């Protein structure tokens, strides 16, 4: 008897939060409920989600960046359907895989920067970065890694060691070793570390995701030169920025930098299937997989799986056919322009910044006495409450989903699907305008929300 998926979903629709709470992550369930991020979504398409009441939500979060081509893209869906009917010889393991080979060729021949001619496929962003660290060690025979402040590369133990965010590292600090943090953009510190001659790799997000921090224009080009001079590999973590997010195919292109190793993940499979990829040069491959008996010295069971490859092949075609890199640049510029005019109107906005459709709105302490009092009250209890008080009316009243960019800073981040159109952007701006207008009234609903949080936090 087949699994009646539709019936299963219909029978249990609405139980999402209870299931999360009982079997997966009770704390997460509490938080989602508390901040109103618990609608029962029943459908997703393009840059939109719909809940069980028929409300249309604008998704400015895109599953942390995986839905670059939009949710439920027809071309990706169609490719998956075709694949399922083939009864393809997937994951033979001691054998070969056509589809993964074709995806590797497409990535290298049509997308990769020059010199990166080999691919290792895995299942996530962290796994890609983790593998890149191993490869850099094998190539350089050095044991030390450099990473940037605020940098995020995943939450496995190795990627935690190069994580520039205290909130993730805190509990594990005693067992994280062999990596040193440099301030993002600080070339003097970088050179001082590299000059010791013991650094295997500098791992860097060209635009840092947690906060949307862009380096000074000379940072990456000079970092490239310094890495070459001191025999260190430059690993560009493009897990989030890759494949169009910042308005270029790869964010490194903003500075004409070619890394030694590049990691990809999130948007590569259209959001349907876990995938990660390390793009690297043959000279590095030869040091890792250095003999016949080392041909599987780095490997993962699901790495070459057909479904991820099918999704990847279709997704890469969509990115090209629909001009999504160009749309990301165009819509990003439009969003930033409109946000900048809001920044002139609202004293709570300190800065808006970003590249392509990776945009940050940073808030800062207002000048007006009354607003300042509200600001201080909320921040006295928790650094994240202010942004949450903005995001709550955004989702509850305007049905727009977005996120706090980083713990402890007043930054909201937008990483919508790259198919975002002008209507979507206008809808966001109009809603954001209304929420900000309310936030500039003290007392007012936003600050009431804040004090509601304050009370909950104190409890
Ligand atoms: C730049 C970057 N690298 C690595 C990762 C980790 O990816 P994953 O969550 O798939 O392990 C992320 C996730 O957000 C990321 O943004």
Coordinates of C-alpha atoms and ligand atoms in Angstrom, one line a residue:
X1 CA 0.0 0.0 0.0
X2 CA 1.4 3.4 -0.9
X3 CA 1.9 6.2 1.6
X4 CA -1.0 8.6 1.0
X5 CA 1.0 11.7 1.5
X6 CA -1.8 14.1 0.8
X7 CA -4.0 12.5 3.3
X8 CA -1.2 12.3 5.9
X9 CA -0.6 16.0 5.5
X10 CA -4.3 16.9 5.6
X11 CA -4.9 14.8 8.7
X12 CA -2.0 16.4 10.6
X13 CA -2.0 19.9 9.2
X14 CA -1.7 22.4 12.1
X15 CA 0.3 20.0 14.3
X16 CA 3.7 21.4 13.2
X17 CA 4.4 23.3 16.4
X18 CA 3.3 20.5 18.7
X19 CA 5.5 18.0 16.8
X20 CA 8.5 20.4 16.9
X21 CA 7.9 20.9 20.6
X22 CA 7.5 17.2 21.5
X23 CA 10.0 15.5 19.3
X24 CA 12.6 18.0 17.9
X25 CA 13.3 21.3 19.7
X26 CA 10.9 22.5 22.5
X27 CA 12.9 25.7 23.0
X28 CA 12.6 26.6 19.3
X29 CA 8.9 25.9 19.4
X30 CA 8.5 28.3 22.4
X31 CA 10.4 31.0 20.7
X32 CA 8.5 30.7 17.4
X33 CA 5.2 30.9 19.3
X34 CA 6.3 33.8 21.4
X35 CA 7.4 35.9 18.5
X36 CA 4.5 35.1 16.3
X37 CA 6.5 33.1 13.8
X38 CA 4.2 30.2 13.9
X39 CA 1.7 30.5 11.1
X40 CA 0.7 27.1 9.6
X41 CA 2.2 27.4 6.1
X42 CA 0.6 25.2 3.6
X43 CA 2.2 26.3 0.3
X44 CA 5.2 28.1 -1.1
X45 CA 5.9 29.5 -4.5
X46 CA 8.4 32.0 -5.8
X47 CA 9.0 34.6 -3.1
X48 CA 5.7 33.7 -1.3
X49 CA 4.3 31.4 1.3
X50 CA 0.6 30.9 2.1
X51 CA -0.8 29.9 5.4
X52 CA -3.9 27.8 6.2
X53 CA -6.0 30.9 6.4
X54 CA -5.1 31.8 2.8
X55 CA -2.8 34.7 3.8
X56 CA 0.0 35.4 1.3
X57 CA 3.4 36.0 3.1
X58 CA 6.3 37.7 1.4
X59 CA 9.4 35.6 2.1
X60 CA 12.4 37.8 2.7
X61 CA 14.3 35.0 4.3
X62 CA 14.2 32.2 1.6
X63 CA 15.0 29.4 4.0
X64 CA 18.3 31.1 5.0
X65 CA 19.1 31.6 1.4
X66 CA 18.4 28.2 -0.2
X67 CA 15.4 29.3 -2.4
X68 CA 17.4 31.5 -4.7
X69 CA 15.3 30.4 -7.7
X70 CA 12.2 30.8 -5.7
X71 CA 10.1 28.1 -4.0
X72 CA 8.6 25.3 -6.0
X73 CA 10.3 26.3 -9.2
X74 CA 8.6 24.5 -12.1
X75 CA 11.8 23.6 -13.9
X76 CA 13.4 22.0 -10.8
X77 CA 10.1 20.2 -10.0
X78 CA 9.9 18.9 -13.5
X79 CA 13.4 17.6 -13.4
X80 CA 12.8 15.8 -10.1
X81 CA 9.6 14.2 -11.5
X82 CA 11.4 13.0 -14.7
X83 CA 14.2 11.6 -12.6
X84 CA 11.9 9.6 -10.3
X85 CA 10.4 7.8 -13.2
X86 CA 13.8 6.6 -14.5
X87 CA 14.6 4.2 -11.6
X88 CA 18.1 5.5 -12.0
X89 CA 21.1 3.5 -10.6
X90 CA 21.7 6.0 -7.8
X91 CA 24.6 5.8 -5.3
X92 CA 26.2 2.6 -6.6
X93 CA 29.2 3.8 -4.6
X94 CA 31.7 1.2 -5.9
X95 CA 30.8 2.5 -9.4
X96 CA 30.2 5.8 -11.2
X97 CA 27.4 8.4 -11.2
X98 CA 26.5 10.2 -14.5
X99 CA 24.4 13.0 -13.0
X100 CA 27.0 14.1 -10.4
X101 CA 29.6 14.0 -13.1
X102 CA 27.5 16.2 -15.3
X103 CA 26.8 18.7 -12.5
X104 CA 30.5 18.8 -11.7
X105 CA 31.3 19.5 -15.4
X106 CA 28.7 22.2 -15.6
X107 CA 29.9 23.9 -12.5
X108 CA 33.5 23.9 -13.6
X109 CA 33.1 24.7 -17.3
X110 CA 30.3 27.2 -17.1
X111 CA 30.4 28.7 -13.6
X112 CA 33.7 28.3 -11.7
X113 CA 36.4 31.0 -11.5
X114 CA 39.5 30.1 -13.5
X115 CA 41.8 27.5 -12.0
X116 CA 39.2 25.8 -9.9
X117 CA 38.8 22.6 -11.9
X118 CA 37.8 19.9 -9.5
X119 CA 34.6 19.4 -7.4
X120 CA 34.0 17.5 -4.2
X121 CA 30.3 17.1 -3.5
X122 CA 28.9 16.8 0.0
X123 CA 25.6 17.6 1.9
X124 CA 25.8 21.0 3.6
X125 CA 27.6 24.3 3.9
X126 CA 29.4 23.3 7.0
X127 CA 30.5 20.0 5.5
X128 CA 31.9 21.9 2.5
X129 CA 33.9 24.2 4.7
X130 CA 35.0 21.4 6.9
X131 CA 36.4 19.5 3.8
X132 CA 38.1 22.7 2.5
X133 CA 39.9 23.0 5.8
X134 CA 41.2 19.4 5.5
X135 CA 42.2 20.0 1.9
X136 CA 44.1 23.1 2.9
X137 CA 45.9 21.2 5.6
X138 CA 46.8 18.4 3.2
X139 CA 48.2 20.8 0.7
X140 CA 50.2 23.1 3.0
X141 CA 51.0 20.6 5.7
X142 CA 50.3 23.4 8.1
X143 CA 47.9 23.2 11.1
X144 CA 46.7 26.8 11.7
X145 CA 43.7 28.6 10.3
X146 CA 42.6 32.2 10.2
X147 CA 39.1 33.4 10.2
X148 CA 37.3 36.8 10.4
X149 CA 35.4 38.4 13.2
X150 CA 31.6 37.8 12.7
X151 CA 32.4 35.1 10.2
X152 CA 30.1 32.1 10.1
X153 CA 31.0 28.8 8.4
X154 CA 28.7 26.3 10.1
X155 CA 28.3 24.5 13.4
X156 CA 30.3 21.3 13.1
X157 CA 33.2 21.1 15.4
X158 CA 35.8 22.1 12.8
X159 CA 33.7 24.9 11.4
X160 CA 33.0 26.1 15.0
X161 CA 36.8 26.5 15.5
X162 CA 36.8 29.1 12.7
X163 CA 33.5 30.7 13.8
X164 CA 33.7 34.4 14.6
X165 CA 30.6 34.5 16.8
X166 CA 30.9 34.0 20.5
X167 CA 27.4 32.9 21.0
X168 CA 28.0 29.7 19.0
X169 CA 31.6 29.0 20.2
X170 CA 31.1 29.8 23.9
X171 CA 30.3 26.3 25.2
X172 CA 33.0 24.7 23.2
X173 CA 35.9 27.1 23.5
X174 CA 38.0 24.7 25.5
X175 CA 38.1 22.1 22.7
X176 CA 38.4 24.6 19.8
X177 CA 42.0 25.0 18.9
X178 CA 44.3 25.8 16.0
X179 CA 42.5 28.9 14.6
X180 CA 43.0 32.6 15.1
X181 CA 40.5 35.4 14.5
X182 CA 41.4 38.5 12.6
X183 CA 39.2 41.6 12.4
X184 CA 37.4 41.7 9.1
X185 CA 39.2 44.2 6.9
X186 CA 42.3 44.5 9.0
X187 CA 45.2 43.9 6.7
X188 CA 48.0 44.7 9.2
X189 CA 46.7 42.0 11.6
X190 CA 46.2 39.6 8.8
X191 CA 49.8 40.0 7.5
X192 CA 51.2 39.7 11.0
X193 CA 49.5 36.3 11.4
X194 CA 50.3 35.1 7.9
X195 CA 54.0 36.1 8.2
X196 CA 54.5 33.5 10.9
X197 CA 54.4 31.0 8.0
X198 CA 52.3 28.4 9.8
X199 CA 48.8 29.2 8.4
X200 CA 47.2 26.6 6.2
X201 CA 44.3 28.8 5.1
X202 CA 42.4 32.1 5.6
X203 CA 38.7 31.3 5.5
X204 CA 36.5 34.2 4.6
X205 CA 33.0 35.1 3.6
X206 CA 33.5 37.8 1.0
X207 CA 30.4 39.5 2.4
X208 CA 29.8 38.4 6.0
X209 CA 26.3 37.0 6.3
X210 CA 25.8 37.5 10.1
X211 CA 25.3 41.3 9.8
X212 CA 26.0 41.8 6.1
X213 CA 29.4 43.3 6.6
X214 CA 31.3 44.2 3.4
X215 CA 35.1 44.6 3.7
X216 CA 37.0 47.7 2.6
X217 CA 37.7 47.5 -1.1
X218 CA 41.3 46.7 -0.7
X219 CA 40.9 43.9 1.8
X220 CA 40.2 40.9 -0.4
X221 CA 42.6 41.8 -3.2
X222 CA 45.4 42.4 -0.7
X223 CA 44.4 39.3 1.3
X224 CA 44.8 37.4 -1.9
X225 CA 48.3 38.7 -2.5
X226 CA 49.3 38.1 1.1
X227 CA 48.1 34.5 1.1
X228 CA 50.0 33.8 -2.1
X229 CA 53.2 35.5 -0.6
X230 CA 53.1 33.5 2.6
X231 CA 52.0 30.1 1.1
X232 CA 48.6 30.2 2.7
X233 CA 45.4 29.1 0.8
X234 CA 42.5 31.5 0.5
X235 CA 39.2 29.8 1.1
X236 CA 36.2 31.8 0.0
X237 CA 33.1 30.6 1.7
X238 CA 30.5 31.4 -0.8
X239 CA 27.9 29.1 0.8
X240 CA 25.6 32.1 1.3
X241 CA 26.9 34.6 -1.2
X242 CA 27.4 32.2 -4.1
X243 CA 25.3 31.9 -7.3
X244 CA 24.0 35.4 -7.5
X245 CA 23.0 36.4 -4.0
X246 CA 25.2 39.6 -4.0
X247 CA 24.4 40.6 -7.6
X248 CA 27.5 38.8 -9.0
X249 CA 27.7 35.1 -9.7
X250 CA 30.2 34.9 -6.8
X251 CA 30.8 37.7 -4.3
X252 CA 34.6 37.5 -4.9
X253 CA 34.0 38.9 -8.3
X254 CA 33.1 42.3 -6.7
X255 CA 36.9 42.6 -6.1
X256 CA 38.2 40.5 -9.0
X257 CA 39.6 38.0 -6.6
X258 CA 40.0 34.3 -7.4
X259 CA 40.3 32.1 -4.3
X260 CA 42.3 28.9 -4.0
X261 CA 39.2 27.0 -2.8
X262 CA 35.6 28.0 -2.9
X263 CA 32.7 26.4 -1.0
X264 CA 29.1 26.4 -2.2
X265 CA 25.8 25.0 -0.9
X266 CA 22.6 26.8 0.0
X267 CA 21.1 27.8 -3.4
X268 CA 22.8 25.1 -5.5
X269 CA 19.9 22.7 -5.4
X270 CA 16.9 25.0 -5.6
X271 CA 16.1 24.4 -2.0
X272 CA 14.9 20.8 -2.6
X273 CA 17.8 18.7 -1.5
X274 CA 20.8 19.1 0.7
X275 CA 24.0 19.7 -1.2
X276 CA 27.4 21.2 -0.7
X277 CA 30.4 21.6 -3.0
X278 CA 34.0 22.4 -2.8
X279 CA 35.6 23.8 -5.9
X280 CA 39.3 23.5 -5.9
X281 CA 42.4 23.1 -8.1
X282 CA 43.9 19.8 -9.3
X283 CA 47.2 20.6 -7.5
X284 CA 45.3 20.5 -4.2
X285 CA 43.3 17.4 -5.2
X286 CA 46.6 15.6 -5.9
X287 CA 47.9 16.2 -2.3
X288 CA 44.6 15.0 -0.7
X289 CA 43.8 12.0 -2.9
X290 CA 47.5 11.3 -3.4
X291 CA 47.6 7.6 -4.3
X292 CA 45.3 4.8 -5.4
X293 CA 44.7 3.7 -1.8
X294 CA 43.8 7.2 -0.8
X295 CA 41.1 7.6 -3.5
X296 CA 38.4 7.8 -0.7
X297 CA 40.4 9.5 2.0
X298 CA 37.7 12.2 2.0
X299 CA 34.3 11.0 1.3
X300 CA 30.6 11.1 2.3
X301 CA 28.0 8.4 1.6
X302 CA 25.4 10.7 0.0
X303 CA 27.9 13.0 -1.7
X304 CA 27.3 12.0 -5.3
X305 CA 23.6 11.4 -5.0
X306 CA 21.5 11.7 -8.1
X307 CA 18.7 13.8 -6.7
X308 CA 21.0 16.6 -5.5
X309 CA 22.7 16.5 -8.9
X310 CA 19.4 16.7 -10.8
X311 CA 18.3 19.7 -8.6
X312 CA 21.7 21.3 -9.2
X313 CA 21.6 20.9 -12.9
X314 CA 18.1 22.4 -13.2
X315 CA 18.9 25.2 -10.7
X316 CA 22.0 26.3 -12.6
X317 CA 20.0 26.5 -15.8
X318 CA 17.3 28.5 -14.1
X319 CA 19.9 31.0 -12.7
X320 CA 21.2 31.6 -16.2
X321 CA 17.9 31.4 -18.2
X322 CA 16.1 33.8 -15.9
X323 CA 19.0 36.2 -15.4
X324 CA 18.8 35.8 -11.7
X325 CA 22.2 37.2 -11.0
X326 CA 21.2 40.4 -12.9
X327 CA 17.9 40.5 -11.1
X328 CA 19.6 40.3 -7.8
X329 CA 21.8 43.2 -8.7
X330 CA 18.9 45.2 -10.0
X331 CA 16.4 44.5 -7.2
X332 CA 19.1 44.9 -4.6
X333 CA 19.9 48.4 -5.9
X334 CA 16.2 49.3 -5.9
X335 CA 15.6 48.0 -2.4
X336 CA 18.7 49.8 -1.1
X337 CA 17.6 53.1 -2.7
X338 CA 14.2 52.9 -1.2
X339 CA 15.5 51.9 2.2
X340 CA 17.9 54.8 2.1
X341 CA 15.0 57.2 1.7
X342 CA 13.4 55.6 4.7
X343 CA 16.7 56.0 6.6
X344 CA 16.4 59.8 6.0
X345 CA 12.9 59.8 7.4
X346 CA 13.5 57.6 10.5
X347 CA 16.0 58.4 13.2
X348 CA 16.0 54.8 14.5
X349 CA 17.7 53.6 11.3
X350 CA 21.5 54.0 11.5
X351 CA 22.5 52.5 8.2
X352 CA 21.3 50.4 5.3
X353 CA 23.8 48.5 3.3
X354 CA 24.3 45.4 1.2
X355 CA 25.2 43.9 -2.1
X356 CA 22.5 42.5 -4.5
X357 CA 19.8 40.8 -2.5
X358 CA 21.8 40.6 0.7
X359 CA 20.7 43.6 2.6
X360 CA 21.0 44.8 6.2
X361 CA 19.1 47.5 8.0
X362 CA 21.0 48.5 11.1
X363 CA 19.3 50.4 13.9
X364 CA 20.9 52.8 16.4
X365 CA 20.1 54.7 19.6
X366 CA 17.7 57.5 18.7
X367 CA 18.3 61.1 19.7
X368 CA 14.8 62.0 20.9
X369 CA 14.4 61.8 24.6
X370 CA 11.3 59.6 24.7
X371 CA 12.5 57.1 22.0
X372 CA 15.9 56.9 23.7
X373 CA 14.1 55.9 27.0
X374 CA 12.3 53.1 25.2
X375 CA 15.5 52.0 23.4
X376 CA 17.4 51.9 26.7
X377 CA 14.7 49.9 28.4
X378 CA 14.6 47.2 25.8
X379 CA 18.4 47.0 25.4
X380 CA 18.8 46.9 29.2
X381 CA 17.2 43.5 29.1
X382 CA 18.3 41.9 25.9
X383 CA 20.2 43.1 22.8
X384 CA 17.9 41.2 20.4
X385 CA 14.5 42.4 21.5
X386 CA 14.4 45.6 19.5
X387 CA 14.7 44.0 16.1
X388 CA 12.3 41.3 17.2
X389 CA 9.8 44.0 18.1
X390 CA 10.1 45.3 14.5
X391 CA 9.9 41.8 12.9
X392 CA 6.8 40.8 14.9
X393 CA 4.4 43.4 13.4
X394 CA 6.1 42.8 10.1
X395 CA 5.0 39.2 10.1
X396 CA 1.7 39.5 12.1
X397 CA 0.3 42.6 10.5
X398 CA 1.9 42.6 7.1
X399 CA 2.7 38.9 6.5
X400 CA 6.4 39.5 5.8
X401 CA 9.0 37.1 6.9
X402 CA 12.5 38.4 7.8
X403 CA 15.2 37.7 10.4
X404 CA 17.5 39.2 12.9
X405 CA 20.9 39.2 11.3
X406 CA 23.2 38.5 14.2
X407 CA 22.9 38.1 18.0
X408 CA 23.6 41.2 20.0
X409 CA 23.4 43.8 17.2
X410 CA 20.4 45.8 16.0
X411 CA 20.4 44.5 12.5
X412 CA 17.6 43.0 10.3
X413 CA 18.7 41.1 7.3
X414 CA 16.9 40.5 4.0
X415 CA 17.9 37.6 1.8
X416 CA 14.8 37.0 -0.4
X417 CA 14.7 34.7 -3.3
X418 CA 16.5 36.1 -6.3
X419 CA 13.2 36.1 -8.3
X420 CA 12.0 39.0 -6.1
X421 CA 10.2 41.5 -8.3
X422 CA 9.4 45.2 -8.0
X423 CA 5.9 44.6 -6.5
X424 CA 7.5 42.4 -3.8
X425 CA 10.1 45.0 -3.0
X426 CA 7.4 47.8 -2.9
X427 CA 5.3 45.6 -0.6
X428 CA 8.2 45.2 1.7
X429 CA 9.1 48.9 1.7
X430 CA 5.5 50.0 2.3
X431 CA 5.0 47.6 5.2
X432 CA 8.4 48.5 6.7
X433 CA 7.6 52.2 6.4
X434 CA 4.4 51.6 8.5
X435 CA 6.1 49.5 11.1
X436 CA 8.8 52.2 11.4
X437 CA 6.3 55.0 11.7
X438 CA 4.7 53.1 14.6
X439 CA 8.2 52.5 16.1
X440 CA 8.7 56.3 16.2
X441 CA 5.7 56.8 18.4
X442 CA 6.5 56.4 22.1
X443 CA 4.5 55.1 23.8
X444 CA 3.2 53.0 21.0
X445 CA 2.5 49.4 19.9
X446 CA 6.1 48.5 19.1
X447 CA 7.4 49.6 22.5
X448 CA 4.5 47.8 24.2
X449 CA 5.7 44.7 22.4
X450 CA 9.2 45.5 23.7
X451 CA 8.0 45.7 27.2
X452 CA 5.9 42.6 26.8
X453 CA 9.2 40.9 25.9
X454 CA 11.0 42.6 28.8
X455 CA 8.4 41.1 31.2
X456 CA 8.7 37.7 29.5
X457 CA 12.5 37.8 29.7
X458 CA 12.4 38.9 33.4
X459 CA 10.0 36.0 34.1
Ligands
LIG1 C1 28.7 31.5 4.8 C2 28.2 30.2 5.4 N1 29.0 29.1 5.5 C3 28.6 28.0 6.0 C4 27.3 27.8 6.5 C5 26.8 26.5 7.0 O1 26.0 25.9 6.2 P1 25.0 24.7 6.7 O2 24.0 25.3 7.6 O3 24.4 24.1 5.4 O4 25.9 23.8 7.4 C6 26.4 28.9 6.4 C7 25.0 28.8 6.9 O5 24.3 29.7 7.1 C8 26.9 30.1 5.9 O6 26.1 31.2 5.8

